[in-house]
Structure formats: structure tokens, C-alpha cells
Coordinates of C-alpha atoms in Angstrom, one line a residue:
M1 CA -38.7 109.0 -84.6
G2 CA -41.2 111.3 -84.2
N3 CA -43.8 111.2 -81.1
S4 CA -46.4 108.8 -83.2
T5 CA -46.8 105.3 -82.3
I6 CA -47.2 102.6 -84.5
E7 CA -50.2 101.7 -82.7
H8 CA -51.4 105.8 -83.7
A9 CA -49.8 105.3 -87.2
A10 CA -52.1 101.8 -87.7
K11 CA -55.1 103.7 -86.9
V12 CA -54.1 106.6 -89.3
A13 CA -53.8 104.3 -92.0
R14 CA -56.9 102.4 -91.0
D15 CA -58.7 105.9 -91.2
N16 CA -57.5 107.3 -94.3
A17 CA -57.8 103.2 -96.0
D18 CA -60.4 104.3 -98.6
E19 CA -58.8 107.0 -99.7
A20 CA -55.4 105.0 -100.5
E21 CA -58.0 103.0 -102.7
R22 CA -59.0 106.4 -104.4
L23 CA -55.8 107.7 -105.0
R24 CA -54.1 104.5 -105.4
R25 CA -51.0 105.5 -103.1
L26 CA -51.2 106.8 -100.0
P27 CA -52.5 109.9 -98.6
E28 CA -50.2 112.3 -97.3
A29 CA -51.8 111.9 -93.8
T30 CA -50.3 108.0 -93.6
V31 CA -47.2 109.0 -94.7
D32 CA -46.3 111.1 -92.2
A33 CA -48.1 108.8 -89.9
L34 CA -45.7 106.1 -91.1
A35 CA -42.4 108.6 -91.1
D36 CA -43.3 110.1 -88.0
A37 CA -43.4 106.7 -85.8
G38 CA -40.3 105.3 -87.6
A39 CA -42.5 102.5 -89.4
L40 CA -39.9 103.9 -92.6
T41 CA -36.6 102.8 -91.6
L42 CA -37.3 99.8 -88.9
C43 CA -34.1 98.2 -90.2
L44 CA -31.8 101.3 -90.4
P45 CA -28.8 100.2 -88.7
A46 CA -28.6 101.9 -85.3
A47 CA -25.5 103.9 -86.1
Y48 CA -27.5 106.0 -88.4
G49 CA -30.3 106.4 -86.0
G50 CA -31.9 103.1 -86.3
T51 CA -33.5 101.0 -83.8
G52 CA -31.4 98.4 -83.9
L53 CA -34.6 96.3 -82.6
G54 CA -34.3 93.7 -85.7
P55 CA -36.6 92.1 -87.9
L56 CA -38.6 90.5 -85.1
A57 CA -39.8 94.1 -84.2
M58 CA -39.9 94.8 -87.7
I59 CA -42.8 92.1 -88.6
D60 CA -44.6 92.7 -85.9
A61 CA -44.7 96.9 -87.2
V62 CA -45.6 96.2 -90.5
A63 CA -48.8 93.4 -89.2
E64 CA -50.0 95.7 -87.5
I65 CA -49.9 98.3 -89.7
A66 CA -51.2 95.9 -92.7
A67 CA -54.2 95.4 -90.0
G68 CA -55.0 98.9 -90.4
D69 CA -54.4 99.1 -94.1
A70 CA -52.3 96.0 -95.8
S71 CA -51.2 98.9 -98.6
A72 CA -49.5 100.9 -95.6
G73 CA -48.0 97.8 -93.7
W74 CA -46.6 96.6 -97.5
C75 CA -44.9 100.1 -98.3
A76 CA -44.1 100.2 -94.4
G77 CA -42.2 97.4 -95.0
I78 CA -40.5 98.2 -98.5
A79 CA -39.6 101.6 -97.2
S80 CA -38.3 99.6 -93.9
T81 CA -36.0 96.9 -95.9
T82 CA -34.7 99.1 -98.5
S83 CA -33.2 101.0 -95.2
S84 CA -31.3 98.5 -94.6
L85 CA -29.1 98.5 -97.8
A86 CA -27.3 101.6 -95.8
I87 CA -25.0 99.1 -94.5
F88 CA -23.4 98.3 -97.9
L89 CA -22.9 102.6 -98.3
E90 CA -19.9 104.4 -97.1
S91 CA -20.5 106.2 -93.8
A92 CA -20.6 109.6 -94.7
V93 CA -22.9 108.8 -97.4
A94 CA -25.2 106.9 -95.4
A95 CA -25.3 109.4 -93.0
S96 CA -26.3 111.6 -95.8
V97 CA -29.2 109.3 -97.8
F98 CA -30.9 108.6 -94.2
D99 CA -29.9 112.1 -92.4
T100 CA -33.3 111.1 -90.2
P101 CA -34.8 107.6 -89.3
S102 CA -38.4 109.3 -91.2
V103 CA -37.1 109.5 -94.7
A104 CA -38.6 107.2 -96.9
S105 CA -36.4 104.7 -99.5
G106 CA -37.7 102.4 -101.9
G107 CA -37.9 100.6 -105.4
V108 CA -36.7 97.9 -107.0
F109 CA -33.2 96.0 -106.9
A110 CA -34.0 93.4 -110.8
P111 CA -31.4 94.9 -112.9
N112 CA -33.5 96.5 -115.6
G113 CA -31.2 99.5 -116.2
R114 CA -28.1 99.9 -118.3
G115 CA -25.1 102.1 -116.6
V116 CA -22.5 103.6 -118.4
V117 CA -19.1 104.3 -115.9
E118 CA -17.7 107.8 -116.5
G119 CA -15.3 108.8 -113.9
D120 CA -16.6 109.0 -110.4
S121 CA -19.7 108.2 -111.5
V122 CA -22.2 106.0 -113.7
R123 CA -24.8 107.1 -116.2
V124 CA -28.6 105.4 -115.6
T125 CA -31.4 104.5 -117.9
G126 CA -33.6 101.8 -117.0
R127 CA -37.3 101.7 -116.0
W128 CA -38.3 99.3 -113.0
Q129 CA -41.8 98.0 -112.7
W130 CA -43.7 97.7 -108.8
G131 CA -42.3 100.6 -107.7
S132 CA -44.4 100.8 -104.4
G133 CA -44.4 103.7 -102.4
T134 CA -41.7 105.4 -104.5
Q135 CA -44.1 108.3 -105.0
H136 CA -43.4 109.1 -101.1
C137 CA -39.5 108.3 -101.1
A138 CA -36.5 110.8 -101.3
W139 CA -34.5 107.8 -102.1
I140 CA -35.4 105.5 -104.8
V141 CA -33.3 102.5 -105.7
G142 CA -32.9 101.0 -109.7
G143 CA -30.8 98.4 -110.4
A144 CA -28.4 98.2 -113.5
M145 CA -26.1 96.1 -115.6
C146 CA -23.2 98.5 -115.9
D147 CA -20.7 98.6 -118.9
D148 CA -18.1 98.1 -116.1
G149 CA -19.2 94.3 -115.5
T150 CA -20.6 95.3 -112.2
Q151 CA -24.7 95.1 -111.4
R152 CA -25.3 97.8 -108.7
I153 CA -28.0 99.1 -106.9
C154 CA -28.2 102.9 -107.6
F155 CA -29.8 105.3 -105.2
F156 CA -31.7 107.9 -106.8
R157 CA -32.7 111.0 -105.6
S158 CA -36.5 111.9 -106.5
D159 CA -36.7 114.6 -108.6
D160 CA -34.7 112.6 -110.9
V161 CA -36.8 110.0 -111.5
D162 CA -40.0 110.2 -113.4
F163 CA -43.2 108.2 -112.9
H164 CA -45.9 106.0 -114.9
D165 CA -49.4 106.3 -114.4
T166 CA -49.4 102.1 -114.8
W167 CA -51.0 101.0 -111.6
H168 CA -54.3 99.7 -112.3
V169 CA -55.0 96.8 -110.3
G170 CA -57.6 95.2 -108.0
G171 CA -55.5 94.1 -104.6
M172 CA -53.1 96.9 -103.1
R173 CA -54.5 100.0 -104.9
G174 CA -52.9 102.2 -102.0
T175 CA -49.3 100.9 -102.6
G176 CA -48.7 103.2 -105.5
S177 CA -46.7 100.4 -107.0
L178 CA -46.2 102.3 -110.9
D179 CA -43.5 101.8 -113.4
F180 CA -40.7 104.5 -112.8
S181 CA -38.1 105.6 -115.4
V182 CA -34.6 107.5 -115.5
D183 CA -32.9 108.5 -118.2
G184 CA -29.5 109.2 -118.2
V185 CA -29.6 110.3 -114.6
T186 CA -25.5 110.6 -113.0
V187 CA -25.5 108.9 -109.9
P188 CA -21.8 108.9 -107.6
L189 CA -20.1 105.8 -107.3
D190 CA -19.9 106.2 -103.8
H191 CA -24.4 106.6 -103.9
T192 CA -23.8 103.2 -105.4
I193 CA -23.9 99.1 -104.2
R194 CA -21.9 96.4 -106.4
V195 CA -24.0 93.0 -105.4
G196 CA -22.1 90.6 -104.8
V197 CA -18.9 92.7 -104.4
D198 CA -19.5 95.7 -101.7
Q199 CA -19.2 94.2 -97.7
P200 CA -20.8 95.9 -95.1
T201 CA -19.2 99.2 -94.2
V202 CA -21.2 99.1 -90.1
D203 CA -20.4 96.6 -87.7
D204 CA -24.1 95.9 -87.0
P205 CA -26.4 92.9 -86.3
V206 CA -28.5 94.1 -89.3
A207 CA -25.6 93.6 -91.4
R208 CA -25.7 89.6 -90.7
F209 CA -28.9 89.2 -91.9
P210 CA -29.5 88.5 -95.5
N211 CA -31.2 91.0 -96.9
F212 CA -33.5 88.7 -99.4
T213 CA -35.3 87.7 -96.5
L214 CA -36.2 90.6 -95.1
L215 CA -37.9 91.6 -97.7
A216 CA -39.5 88.9 -97.4
L217 CA -40.3 89.6 -94.1
G218 CA -41.6 92.4 -95.0
I219 CA -44.2 91.1 -97.5
A220 CA -45.4 88.0 -95.1
A221 CA -45.9 90.5 -92.1
T222 CA -47.8 92.5 -94.3
G223 CA -50.3 88.9 -95.2
I224 CA -50.3 88.5 -91.5
G225 CA -51.5 91.8 -90.3
N226 CA -54.2 91.9 -93.4
A227 CA -55.3 88.3 -92.6
R228 CA -55.8 90.0 -89.1
R229 CA -58.0 92.4 -90.1
A230 CA -60.4 89.8 -92.1
L231 CA -61.0 87.5 -88.7
D232 CA -61.6 91.1 -86.8
E233 CA -63.8 92.5 -89.4
L234 CA -65.7 88.9 -89.6
R235 CA -66.0 89.0 -85.6
D236 CA -67.3 92.0 -85.6
L237 CA -70.2 91.3 -88.6
A238 CA -71.0 88.1 -87.3
V239 CA -72.2 89.8 -83.7
G240 CA -75.2 91.8 -85.2
K241 CA -75.9 89.7 -88.8
T242 CA -78.5 87.2 -89.2
P243 CA -78.3 85.6 -92.4
Q244 CA -81.2 85.1 -94.8
F245 CA -83.8 82.2 -93.5
S246 CA -81.5 81.6 -90.4
S247 CA -83.1 82.7 -87.0
K248 CA -79.6 83.0 -85.6
T249 CA -76.9 85.5 -85.8
L250 CA -73.9 83.9 -87.7
A251 CA -72.1 84.2 -84.5
Q252 CA -74.4 81.5 -83.0
S253 CA -73.9 79.4 -86.6
G254 CA -71.9 76.2 -85.6
F255 CA -70.4 76.1 -89.3
A256 CA -69.0 79.8 -88.8
Q257 CA -68.0 79.3 -85.3
T258 CA -65.9 75.8 -86.4
E259 CA -64.6 77.4 -89.6
F260 CA -63.8 80.7 -87.4
A261 CA -61.9 79.0 -85.0
R262 CA -60.0 76.7 -87.9
A263 CA -59.2 80.1 -89.5
E264 CA -57.8 81.6 -86.2
A265 CA -55.4 78.8 -85.7
R266 CA -54.2 79.0 -88.9
W267 CA -52.9 82.6 -88.4
R268 CA -51.7 81.9 -85.3
A269 CA -50.2 79.1 -86.4
A270 CA -48.2 80.9 -89.8
R271 CA -47.5 84.0 -87.5
A272 CA -46.0 82.0 -85.1
L273 CA -43.5 79.8 -87.3
L274 CA -42.6 83.1 -88.6
R275 CA -41.7 84.7 -85.7
T276 CA -40.0 81.4 -83.8
E277 CA -37.9 81.1 -87.2
V278 CA -36.8 84.5 -87.3
G279 CA -35.9 84.6 -83.7
A280 CA -33.2 82.1 -84.1
A281 CA -31.5 83.6 -86.5
W282 CA -31.4 86.7 -85.2
D283 CA -30.0 85.5 -82.0
A284 CA -27.2 84.3 -83.9
A285 CA -26.1 87.6 -85.8
V286 CA -27.0 89.7 -82.8
A287 CA -24.0 87.2 -80.9
G288 CA -22.0 87.8 -84.4
R289 CA -22.1 83.8 -85.9
P290 CA -23.9 84.6 -89.5
V291 CA -27.1 83.5 -90.9
D292 CA -26.3 80.3 -92.4
V293 CA -28.0 78.4 -95.7
D294 CA -30.5 76.4 -92.8
A295 CA -31.4 79.5 -90.9
R296 CA -32.0 81.4 -94.6
V297 CA -34.2 78.4 -95.7
A298 CA -36.3 77.9 -92.8
M299 CA -37.3 81.6 -92.4
R300 CA -37.8 81.7 -95.8
L301 CA -40.0 78.7 -95.7
A302 CA -41.9 80.3 -93.2
A303 CA -42.8 83.5 -94.8
A304 CA -44.2 81.8 -97.8
H305 CA -45.9 79.1 -95.5
A306 CA -47.0 82.5 -93.8
A307 CA -48.3 84.5 -97.7
S308 CA -50.1 81.4 -98.5
E309 CA -51.9 80.7 -95.3
C310 CA -53.0 84.4 -95.0
V311 CA -54.9 84.0 -98.3
G312 CA -56.7 81.2 -96.9
V313 CA -57.5 82.8 -93.9
A314 CA -59.0 86.2 -95.8
T315 CA -60.6 84.1 -97.9
T316 CA -62.5 81.8 -95.1
A317 CA -63.4 85.1 -93.4
Y318 CA -65.1 86.2 -97.1
E319 CA -66.6 83.5 -98.0
L320 CA -68.0 82.9 -93.8
A321 CA -69.8 87.0 -94.3
G322 CA -71.6 86.1 -97.5
G323 CA -73.4 88.1 -99.3
S324 CA -72.1 91.5 -98.0
A325 CA -68.5 90.9 -98.4
V326 CA -68.9 91.2 -102.2
Y327 CA -69.6 95.4 -102.2
D328 CA -66.9 97.1 -103.1
T329 CA -67.8 99.0 -99.8
S330 CA -66.8 95.5 -98.1
T331 CA -63.4 95.5 -96.2
L332 CA -63.2 92.0 -96.0
G333 CA -63.5 92.1 -100.2
R334 CA -60.4 94.4 -99.8
C335 CA -58.7 92.0 -97.5
V336 CA -59.8 89.0 -100.3
R337 CA -57.7 90.7 -102.4
D338 CA -55.3 92.6 -100.9
A339 CA -54.4 88.8 -99.6
H340 CA -53.8 87.6 -103.4
V341 CA -51.3 90.5 -104.3
V342 CA -49.3 89.2 -101.0
T343 CA -48.2 85.9 -102.9
Q344 CA -47.8 87.2 -105.9
H345 CA -44.9 88.5 -104.8
I346 CA -41.6 87.0 -106.0
M347 CA -39.9 86.6 -102.5
V348 CA -43.2 84.4 -101.0
A349 CA -44.4 82.9 -104.2
P350 CA -46.0 79.2 -104.2
K351 CA -42.7 78.7 -106.7
L352 CA -40.1 79.1 -104.1
N353 CA -41.4 76.1 -102.6
E354 CA -39.7 74.3 -105.0
T355 CA -36.3 76.1 -104.5
L356 CA -36.2 75.4 -100.4
G357 CA -37.8 71.8 -100.8
K358 CA -34.3 71.3 -102.8
H359 CA -31.8 72.1 -99.7
L360 CA -34.4 70.2 -98.1
L361 CA -34.3 67.0 -99.8
G362 CA -30.1 67.9 -100.5
A363 CA -30.5 68.4 -103.5
E364 CA -28.3 71.5 -105.1
F365 CA -29.9 75.1 -105.7
D366 CA -28.8 78.3 -105.7
A367 CA -29.4 80.4 -102.5
R368 CA -28.0 83.6 -103.6
M369 CA -31.0 84.9 -103.6
I370 CA -32.3 83.1 -100.3

């Protein structure tokens, strides 16, 4: 980790947010600041240079960065949760892939690729969507179904990956979540992880923490930071704005005061619930206990709730701002667009509540991705 801090990285992300929108990926200055602050490997095991501070620290860091620029927070969360995969690699391989706490990794777990095992390697061809931040990654992962009957997460070197200019969107423009593909790329088997088969090779609390939950937490934290930015932007606007046909500033409006207070309460409650559930589960992992299904469901419920509530918070800020928020140059407009992308992610999407509700009501359900 460099001399930079998360606070500094958040400021750099904020200063370069407009450039990220224009480029449809993070600018080099933002990536460098995130890397220097260790914000791309927040879930890397301590054995490979990670901080070992756990998911609460990851949530807080991602949220702070996202308050500067949601796209930067999103990419920090994706890279950091991907770095947790180091727990499944042989130690020498993990140390070579994550050779520094500033290395960026990312990709897609979905098994959209096809692999042919050839001796001690696998030849992979496939194309994946939603490659957030992959253009600044040294290592890119892609899931593949292989002819030996295994589903593998494969680590590709960035030079072996082709990028496709598909990321033309309304929200999270700066994440660069474009399609990427490989064509007959050979990957050593020790640079792959067999899903459901390979077990952690290091004794670290993060190895006892569910991977899918980590991903959900990073996405939810982005929503939390983005909603905080929306509230802060509205507060700053309200002090100086006098709405048309009014003699009072927006900050003096009783309606604005009431709705702002309600939105602030929603934000604080959503953040508190998430931190409470994650803190309890992390304490269990640190103590050497498994994180059971009840705890996993509780965290995923809190993450989905936070994502949903933060859409409401950002929307309230946008609506209270009036016409000022509709322009392309409005940060509040960007906050609303970005908030709605958060809830589109499968890890926190509203449909997840059906699965969680099954467990809460005592019905059978598939807990493999919880």
C-alpha cells in the first residue's frame, strides 16, 4: 500500500468524476489513487499483503470512495472482492498474481466460457458481460464450464483478453463495465479455481466468509456512498437556492426540511443494519467459527435493503432539488442514475428477497449463492 489514504482516493475520484463519465471508464489518475490507497485489494488475505481489516472496513472504504464518485466505489468494491479469491489459489500462485496490494483484478464468475483441459492447463474460449473495471486490471477472471465436468474460475492475463465497446449506458458510466472475451487462451490449471470443489489454502478469517456475500457488500456499499453524496449535494444546494415563486431558500422550506430528515433517517438506518449484520458475522469468522446460513441471509437481506433504500434516498434528494437536478451537469442527476444501476446487480436485486424470504419463512431454498 502506498502513502495515499482512502480519503485522498475519494477526493481524486470526485475531482475526476466528470472525466470518468466522458471516458466511460475510470481515468488513470483515479485508478492510481485507488491502487496507492490499497482500495483495490481490501479483501486480500493478510498472508499476501492484505490489511486483514475485514468486510466492515471494506464497506466503509468503498462507501467513502463512492461518495466521491460512485463508479470509482463500484470498481474498488469489485476489485477488492475479486482479490479474496486468492484464498483458493496455491500460495506460490496467489503470491505471484497478487504480488502487490495495489494490483487490480476483476471479471465475471458466470460460466459463460468453455474450456478444454489439456494436461496441466485448460484452453478457454468465451465472452462475458459486465466486466467492471477490467480495462485497468492486471488479472481478469472469467467462469468456464470445462470438458472434464468442472466449473472453473480462470485467471487471464490482461494481454490475453479482448475488450468490446459495449458500455453505452445511463448510470455508472465510469465503471467501464463492457464485454470482454478470450479466444483459445491457455490457462495453467493452478491459475483456475474449481467451483464447489477447491477449498481455501490459507487460514484467514476471510476464508470463512462467504464470497458471494462479499460481492453483495461491495455493491451495497457503493449505493450507500452514492446516496450520501446525493444528500450532501442537496444540503449544499438548499442553502443558496430560492425556488421560483418562493421568498424562502429551499433550506427554509418546511416540506424540504421534513423530507430531508426522513431521507437522512433512511440512509442512517440502512447503513447501520448492514454494518451490524456484517460485524456480527465477521466476529464469528475471526473467532474461527463458520458463518452459518442465518448470518449469510441476514447480511444479504441488509445489503439488498440498503441498495433499495439508497435509491429512495437519492430520488428524494433529486426531487427536492427541483429543476436544478435535470441537467446533464447535475451531480444529483448522476446520483439517481447510478443508484438505479446498483439495484440492477444480481447480488442485491429486489428479486433476491424471494429467496431470502423462503429461508425466513422456513421453506427450502438453494443457499449456494447466499
